[in-house]
Short mmCIF file of C-alpha atoms and ligand atoms in Angstrom, two decimals:
data_model
loop_
_atom_site.label_atom_id
_atom_site.label_comp_id
_atom_site.label_asym_id
_atom_site.label_seq_id
_atom_site.Cartn_x
_atom_site.Cartn_y
_atom_site.Cartn_z
CA MET A 26 -56.20 -7.03 -80.20
CA LYS A 27 -55.75 -10.49 -81.73
CA THR A 28 -53.68 -12.96 -79.75
CA VAL A 29 -50.36 -14.00 -81.22
CA ASP A 30 -49.25 -17.61 -81.16
CA LEU A 31 -45.59 -17.62 -80.11
CA THR A 32 -45.41 -21.41 -79.80
CA THR A 33 -42.05 -22.76 -80.89
CA ARG A 34 -41.44 -26.44 -81.56
CA ILE A 35 -38.08 -28.15 -81.67
CA LYS A 36 -37.94 -31.89 -82.32
CA GLY A 37 -41.07 -32.83 -80.39
CA LEU A 38 -40.56 -30.28 -77.61
CA VAL A 39 -43.11 -27.51 -77.31
CA PHE A 40 -42.05 -24.09 -75.98
CA LYS A 41 -44.85 -21.63 -75.33
CA ASN A 42 -42.69 -18.84 -76.71
CA PRO A 43 -39.11 -18.51 -78.03
CA VAL A 44 -37.71 -16.47 -75.13
CA THR A 45 -35.21 -18.12 -72.80
CA VAL A 46 -32.15 -17.11 -70.79
CA ALA A 47 -28.50 -17.59 -71.70
CA SER A 48 -26.47 -19.93 -69.51
CA GLY A 49 -24.79 -18.23 -66.57
CA THR A 50 -26.75 -15.00 -66.71
CA PHE A 51 -29.87 -15.86 -64.74
CA GLY A 52 -28.61 -17.09 -61.38
CA THR A 53 -28.56 -20.75 -60.45
CA THR A 54 -32.18 -21.28 -59.35
CA GLY A 55 -34.55 -18.70 -57.88
CA GLU A 56 -32.44 -15.53 -57.92
CA TYR A 57 -34.54 -13.85 -60.60
CA ALA A 58 -37.92 -15.07 -59.35
CA GLY A 59 -38.62 -11.69 -57.74
CA TYR A 60 -38.46 -10.06 -61.18
CA VAL A 61 -39.59 -12.72 -63.62
CA ASP A 62 -42.40 -15.25 -63.39
CA TYR A 63 -40.40 -18.24 -64.65
CA ARG A 64 -43.61 -19.83 -65.97
CA LYS A 65 -43.83 -17.09 -68.60
CA LEU A 66 -40.51 -18.01 -70.21
CA GLY A 67 -40.31 -20.37 -73.16
CA ALA A 68 -37.51 -22.31 -71.46
CA ILE A 69 -34.86 -21.92 -68.77
CA ILE A 70 -31.21 -22.66 -69.53
CA THR A 71 -29.09 -23.31 -66.43
CA LYS A 72 -25.62 -22.08 -65.61
CA THR A 73 -23.03 -24.66 -66.70
CA ILE A 74 -22.69 -27.57 -64.34
CA THR A 75 -19.59 -29.72 -64.07
CA ILE A 76 -19.10 -33.07 -62.34
CA LYS A 77 -17.17 -31.65 -59.41
CA PRO A 78 -17.79 -28.29 -57.73
CA ARG A 79 -15.70 -25.41 -59.12
CA GLU A 80 -14.81 -22.23 -57.28
CA GLY A 81 -14.27 -20.32 -60.49
CA ASN A 82 -11.59 -17.73 -61.19
CA PRO A 83 -10.26 -15.11 -58.74
CA MET A 84 -12.05 -11.74 -58.45
CA PRO A 85 -12.52 -9.31 -60.06
CA ARG A 86 -14.02 -11.40 -62.81
CA ILE A 87 -16.40 -9.10 -64.60
CA CYS A 88 -16.04 -5.61 -66.00
CA GLU A 89 -18.10 -3.35 -68.20
CA THR A 90 -16.75 -2.43 -71.63
CA ALA A 91 -18.10 -0.26 -74.43
CA GLY A 92 -21.20 -2.02 -75.69
CA GLY A 93 -20.89 -5.02 -73.40
CA MET A 94 -19.00 -6.73 -70.62
CA LEU A 95 -16.13 -9.11 -70.05
CA ASN A 96 -16.50 -12.07 -67.72
CA ALA A 97 -14.13 -14.71 -66.49
CA ILE A 98 -16.33 -16.47 -63.97
CA GLY A 99 -14.58 -19.76 -64.75
CA LEU A 100 -17.62 -22.04 -64.54
CA GLN A 101 -18.20 -21.58 -60.81
CA ASN A 102 -20.84 -24.09 -59.75
CA LYS A 103 -21.57 -26.55 -56.97
CA GLY A 104 -21.26 -29.65 -59.14
CA LEU A 105 -23.49 -32.44 -60.39
CA ASP A 106 -24.55 -33.95 -57.03
CA ASP A 107 -25.72 -30.59 -55.71
CA PHE A 108 -27.56 -29.92 -58.96
CA ILE A 109 -29.45 -33.18 -58.70
CA ALA A 110 -30.16 -32.85 -54.98
CA ASN A 111 -31.12 -29.16 -54.83
CA LYS A 112 -31.71 -27.61 -58.25
CA ILE A 113 -33.69 -30.30 -60.03
CA PRO A 114 -36.37 -30.35 -57.27
CA TYR A 115 -36.66 -26.56 -57.61
CA TYR A 116 -37.17 -26.71 -61.38
CA ALA A 117 -39.45 -29.75 -61.11
CA LYS A 118 -42.09 -27.44 -59.63
CA ILE A 119 -42.00 -25.13 -62.65
CA ALA A 120 -43.66 -26.35 -65.84
CA THR A 121 -41.26 -24.34 -68.06
CA PRO A 122 -38.94 -26.69 -70.01
CA LEU A 123 -35.50 -26.95 -68.43
CA ILE A 124 -32.34 -27.01 -70.54
CA VAL A 125 -29.29 -28.05 -68.54
CA ASN A 126 -25.93 -26.71 -69.70
CA ILE A 127 -22.96 -28.99 -68.99
CA ALA A 128 -19.20 -28.90 -69.44
CA GLY A 129 -16.37 -31.34 -68.91
CA GLU A 130 -12.69 -31.74 -69.54
CA SER A 131 -13.01 -35.04 -71.35
CA GLU A 132 -15.57 -36.99 -73.33
CA GLY A 133 -15.98 -39.20 -70.25
CA ASP A 134 -17.10 -36.18 -68.21
CA PHE A 135 -19.73 -35.28 -70.81
CA ALA A 136 -20.93 -38.89 -70.89
CA LYS A 137 -21.21 -39.04 -67.09
CA LEU A 138 -23.13 -35.76 -66.89
CA ALA A 139 -25.52 -36.74 -69.70
CA ARG A 140 -26.11 -40.17 -68.13
CA ALA A 141 -26.91 -38.64 -64.74
CA LEU A 142 -29.29 -36.08 -66.25
CA GLN A 143 -31.04 -38.70 -68.38
CA LYS A 144 -32.27 -40.22 -65.11
CA HIS A 145 -34.15 -36.95 -64.51
CA SER A 146 -35.64 -36.74 -67.97
CA ARG A 147 -39.04 -35.77 -66.59
CA VAL A 148 -37.54 -32.40 -65.61
CA VAL A 149 -34.54 -32.13 -67.93
CA LYS A 150 -35.96 -31.60 -71.42
CA ALA A 151 -32.72 -30.77 -73.18
CA ILE A 152 -28.98 -30.77 -72.62
CA GLU A 153 -26.76 -27.97 -73.88
CA LEU A 154 -23.09 -28.82 -74.24
CA ASN A 155 -20.83 -25.91 -73.40
CA LEU A 156 -18.07 -26.69 -75.86
CA SER A 157 -16.63 -23.25 -75.90
CA CYS A 158 -15.98 -21.53 -72.59
CA PRO A 159 -13.04 -19.22 -73.29
CA ASN A 160 -12.18 -18.80 -69.59
CA VAL A 161 -11.16 -22.33 -68.83
CA GLU A 162 -7.95 -23.73 -70.26
CA LYS A 163 -7.65 -27.47 -70.51
CA GLY A 164 -3.94 -28.03 -69.92
CA GLY A 165 -2.95 -26.07 -73.00
CA ALA A 166 -5.02 -28.20 -75.34
CA GLY A 167 -4.20 -27.14 -78.88
CA PHE A 168 -6.72 -26.02 -81.42
CA MET A 169 -7.10 -29.34 -83.23
CA LYS A 170 -7.16 -31.23 -79.95
CA LYS A 171 -10.03 -29.05 -78.80
CA ARG A 172 -11.89 -29.71 -82.04
CA ARG A 173 -11.41 -33.47 -81.61
CA LEU A 174 -12.55 -33.28 -78.00
CA MET A 175 -15.60 -31.34 -79.08
CA LYS A 176 -16.72 -34.02 -81.51
CA ALA A 177 -15.96 -36.78 -79.03
CA ALA A 178 -17.92 -34.93 -76.32
CA VAL A 179 -20.99 -34.68 -78.54
CA LYS A 180 -20.77 -38.37 -79.46
CA ALA A 181 -20.30 -39.40 -75.84
CA ALA A 182 -23.27 -37.34 -74.61
CA ARG A 183 -25.43 -38.54 -77.52
CA ALA A 184 -24.82 -42.16 -76.54
CA GLU A 185 -26.20 -41.47 -73.05
CA THR A 186 -29.30 -39.37 -73.66
CA ASP A 187 -32.40 -39.16 -75.78
CA ARG A 188 -32.95 -35.54 -74.72
CA LEU A 189 -32.68 -32.71 -77.25
CA LEU A 190 -28.92 -32.23 -77.55
CA ILE A 191 -27.67 -28.71 -78.19
CA ALA A 192 -24.03 -28.01 -79.04
CA LYS A 193 -23.11 -24.48 -77.98
CA LEU A 194 -20.31 -22.99 -80.05
CA SER A 195 -18.01 -20.00 -80.04
CA PRO A 196 -16.12 -18.49 -82.96
CA GLU A 197 -13.04 -18.85 -80.73
CA LEU A 198 -12.72 -22.48 -81.81
CA GLY A 199 -12.51 -21.79 -85.53
CA ASP A 200 -14.98 -21.42 -88.34
CA VAL A 201 -18.43 -21.83 -86.79
CA LEU A 202 -19.97 -23.04 -90.05
CA GLU A 203 -17.41 -25.83 -90.32
CA ILE A 204 -17.63 -26.81 -86.63
CA ALA A 205 -21.43 -26.78 -86.83
CA GLY A 206 -21.24 -29.47 -89.53
CA GLU A 207 -18.88 -31.55 -87.39
CA VAL A 208 -21.00 -31.45 -84.22
CA LEU A 209 -24.18 -32.18 -86.17
CA ASP A 210 -22.46 -35.21 -87.70
CA ALA A 211 -21.45 -36.27 -84.20
CA GLY A 212 -25.10 -36.34 -83.11
CA ALA A 213 -26.16 -32.87 -81.95
CA ASP A 214 -29.81 -32.01 -82.69
CA ALA A 215 -29.45 -28.26 -82.41
CA LEU A 216 -26.85 -25.51 -82.09
CA GLY A 217 -26.32 -22.78 -79.51
CA LEU A 218 -24.90 -19.72 -81.26
CA ILE A 219 -22.86 -18.06 -79.83
CA ASN A 220 -20.83 -18.16 -76.65
CA THR A 221 -18.63 -15.18 -75.76
CA LEU A 222 -15.60 -13.92 -77.69
CA LYS A 223 -12.29 -13.68 -75.85
CA GLY A 224 -11.21 -10.14 -75.01
CA MET A 225 -9.41 -7.94 -72.47
CA ALA A 226 -9.50 -4.50 -70.86
CA ILE A 227 -6.67 -2.60 -69.14
CA ASN A 228 -6.82 -0.15 -66.25
CA ILE A 229 -4.39 2.55 -67.42
CA GLU A 230 -3.67 3.78 -63.86
CA THR A 231 -2.49 0.39 -62.60
CA ARG A 232 -1.60 -0.95 -66.09
CA ARG A 233 -3.19 -4.18 -64.96
CA SER A 234 -6.07 -6.06 -66.44
CA ARG A 235 -9.49 -5.05 -65.20
CA ILE A 236 -10.19 -8.70 -64.48
CA ALA A 237 -7.90 -11.01 -62.53
CA ASN A 238 -7.88 -13.68 -65.23
CA ILE A 239 -6.43 -11.06 -67.66
CA THR A 240 -8.71 -12.19 -70.48
CA GLY A 241 -12.42 -12.87 -70.41
CA GLY A 242 -15.44 -13.51 -72.57
CA LEU A 243 -16.98 -10.51 -74.31
CA SER A 244 -20.77 -10.44 -74.40
CA GLY A 245 -23.57 -7.95 -74.97
CA PRO A 246 -24.45 -5.58 -77.84
CA ALA A 247 -20.84 -5.55 -79.09
CA ILE A 248 -21.12 -9.18 -80.27
CA LYS A 249 -24.65 -9.06 -81.66
CA PRO A 250 -23.74 -8.59 -85.34
CA VAL A 251 -21.36 -11.57 -85.11
CA ALA A 252 -24.03 -13.77 -83.50
CA LEU A 253 -26.68 -12.67 -85.97
CA ARG A 254 -24.43 -13.46 -88.91
CA TYR A 255 -23.74 -16.97 -87.62
CA VAL A 256 -27.40 -17.68 -86.89
CA TYR A 257 -28.32 -16.58 -90.40
CA GLU A 258 -25.53 -18.51 -92.12
CA VAL A 259 -25.93 -21.70 -90.07
CA LYS A 260 -29.72 -21.77 -90.61
CA LYS A 261 -29.18 -21.27 -94.32
CA LYS A 262 -26.58 -24.02 -94.59
CA TYR A 263 -27.97 -26.69 -92.25
CA ALA A 264 -31.64 -25.82 -91.53
CA VAL A 265 -31.32 -27.15 -87.96
CA PRO A 266 -32.78 -25.66 -84.76
CA VAL A 267 -30.70 -22.78 -83.38
CA ILE A 268 -30.71 -21.27 -79.91
CA ALA A 269 -29.43 -17.75 -80.48
CA ALA A 270 -27.43 -15.73 -77.95
CA GLY A 271 -25.32 -12.62 -78.32
CA GLY A 272 -26.48 -9.13 -77.45
CA ILE A 273 -30.20 -9.78 -77.33
CA MET A 274 -31.02 -6.74 -75.19
CA THR A 275 -34.28 -5.43 -76.62
CA VAL A 276 -37.26 -6.58 -78.64
CA ARG A 277 -35.62 -5.16 -81.79
CA ASP A 278 -32.62 -7.44 -81.26
CA ALA A 279 -34.92 -10.39 -80.58
CA LEU A 280 -36.89 -9.77 -83.78
CA GLU A 281 -33.72 -9.54 -85.87
CA PHE A 282 -32.71 -13.00 -84.65
CA ILE A 283 -36.17 -14.43 -85.37
CA ILE A 284 -36.14 -12.94 -88.88
CA ALA A 285 -32.66 -14.48 -89.38
CA GLY A 286 -34.21 -17.85 -88.45
CA ALA A 287 -33.49 -18.40 -84.73
CA ASP A 288 -35.73 -20.90 -82.96
CA LEU A 289 -35.06 -19.87 -79.35
CA LEU A 290 -33.66 -16.56 -78.13
CA ALA A 291 -31.36 -16.74 -75.12
CA VAL A 292 -31.23 -13.40 -73.31
CA GLY A 293 -27.91 -13.03 -71.47
CA THR A 294 -26.09 -9.83 -70.54
CA ALA A 295 -29.40 -7.94 -70.72
CA ASN A 296 -30.47 -9.66 -67.48
CA PHE A 297 -27.75 -7.76 -65.59
CA VAL A 298 -28.96 -4.41 -66.91
CA ASN A 299 -32.66 -5.09 -66.71
CA PRO A 300 -33.67 -8.21 -64.77
CA ARG A 301 -37.06 -8.13 -66.51
CA ALA A 302 -35.53 -7.99 -70.01
CA THR A 303 -37.01 -11.37 -71.00
CA LEU A 304 -40.56 -10.29 -70.20
CA ASP A 305 -40.12 -6.87 -71.83
CA ILE A 306 -38.93 -8.66 -74.97
CA LEU A 307 -41.92 -11.01 -74.87
CA GLU A 308 -44.39 -8.16 -74.56
CA GLY A 309 -42.68 -6.21 -77.34
CA MET A 310 -42.70 -9.25 -79.61
CA THR A 311 -46.44 -9.69 -79.23
CA GLU A 312 -47.02 -5.99 -79.91
CA TYR A 313 -44.84 -6.09 -83.02
CA CYS A 314 -46.70 -9.11 -84.38
CA GLN A 315 -50.06 -7.48 -83.72
CA ARG A 316 -48.92 -4.30 -85.47
CA HIS A 317 -47.78 -6.31 -88.50
CA GLY A 318 -50.76 -8.64 -88.65
CA ILE A 319 -48.62 -11.65 -87.78
CA ARG A 320 -50.69 -14.29 -86.03
CA ARG A 321 -48.05 -16.96 -85.53
CA ILE A 322 -44.37 -16.41 -84.82
CA GLU A 323 -43.68 -19.06 -87.47
CA GLU A 324 -44.75 -16.53 -90.12
CA LEU A 325 -41.86 -14.30 -89.05
CA ARG A 326 -39.20 -16.90 -88.32
CA GLY A 327 -36.60 -17.05 -91.09
CA SER A 328 -38.51 -14.50 -93.15
CA PHE A 329 -35.39 -12.47 -94.02
CA ARG A 330 -35.70 -10.85 -97.43
CA HIS A 331 -32.61 -11.09 -99.59
CA VAL A 332 -33.71 -8.31 -101.91
C1 FMN Q 26 -21.49 -13.51 -66.53
C2 FMN Q 26 -21.64 -14.52 -67.61
C3 FMN Q 26 -21.55 -15.88 -67.32
C4 FMN Q 26 -21.70 -16.84 -68.32
N1 FMN Q 26 -21.63 -18.16 -67.99
C5 FMN Q 26 -21.81 -19.11 -68.95
C6 FMN Q 26 -21.81 -20.48 -68.61
O1 FMN Q 26 -21.68 -20.87 -67.45
N2 FMN Q 26 -21.99 -21.38 -69.63
C7 FMN Q 26 -22.17 -20.99 -70.94
O2 FMN Q 26 -22.35 -21.85 -71.82
N3 FMN Q 26 -22.21 -19.68 -71.28
C8 FMN Q 26 -22.03 -18.74 -70.31
N4 FMN Q 26 -22.07 -17.41 -70.65
C9 FMN Q 26 -22.29 -17.03 -72.06
C10 FMN Q 26 -23.77 -16.70 -72.32
O3 FMN Q 26 -24.59 -17.81 -72.06
C11 FMN Q 26 -23.99 -16.19 -73.76
O4 FMN Q 26 -23.68 -17.22 -74.68
C12 FMN Q 26 -23.14 -14.98 -74.11
O5 FMN Q 26 -23.00 -14.12 -72.99
C13 FMN Q 26 -23.72 -14.19 -75.29
O6 FMN Q 26 -25.00 -13.68 -74.99
P1 FMN Q 26 -25.24 -12.17 -74.43
O7 FMN Q 26 -24.43 -11.26 -75.30
O8 FMN Q 26 -26.70 -11.94 -74.52
O9 FMN Q 26 -24.76 -12.16 -73.01
C14 FMN Q 26 -21.93 -16.43 -69.66
C15 FMN Q 26 -22.03 -15.07 -69.95
C16 FMN Q 26 -21.89 -14.12 -68.97
C17 FMN Q 26 -22.02 -12.66 -69.33
#
């Protein structure tokens, strides 16, 4: 069998393949190492880190729904100092490019996080801005205020780092195509599409929500068509690098996103069902390419046929 070149390049960064993990779905450091050889992944995207530690929302904070799950973890993490002291040294030993996902409540927070990570640019190859977590309310910030904050956050982070800057978006904040234009203008190099969609589930015996936060972010197969549509439309309109997420469970899903034009594929909810999902997808992708006489993944990327 001929080898298939899965190499994916984004603005000077070289990924040995397009398969990565979606923020928050792959532990915080070595939790998945018993299942997945991290060196085989194209990149690793971390759980969101914030400046200060966060305990997250009360339990229960996840539940299964038809075709997916709801989560309201609430950005639980041990904060920036812990990340630098304990997580960066762990990832420094793994050659796989590290993408660090960050969130803040103000543009100043984003600037501070980006500045701190820039000092570790040997390990941190890219920064993903979580501009869209539906489980964290910022003092009732209105829709337009959130949009303004989003642009300011991108600008502030851009001023502090020369790393690849990814703006991760959710349809919750308005028209993704319009917001994509705004964050690209503000200095983002690439887009993360998409974060979860806000939803809820009720236990009919107790008549209470199945998660303590009442609402949570819907992920998994249920949101795949939405994610795929945005990846396709954003690539068509802006031709910028896109890190796709949203129901990538199997190699078929992964291939659909590649055909729609995705650069990287972030596997999320699938990791909870099958901790080896990333590697299964990688193997399946190679097999598919061999079967179709595709020697380089670039031949497939964005090859969607309109007629
Ligand atoms: C349990 C859980 C935790 C998540 N935590 C984060 C997070 O910390 N930061 C973030 O940007 N996205 C987070 N996400 C969203 C995922 O990264 C991804 O964008 C979304 O789940 C869609 O992909 P999927 O359908 O493959 O899961 C989380 C998703 C889940 C299911």
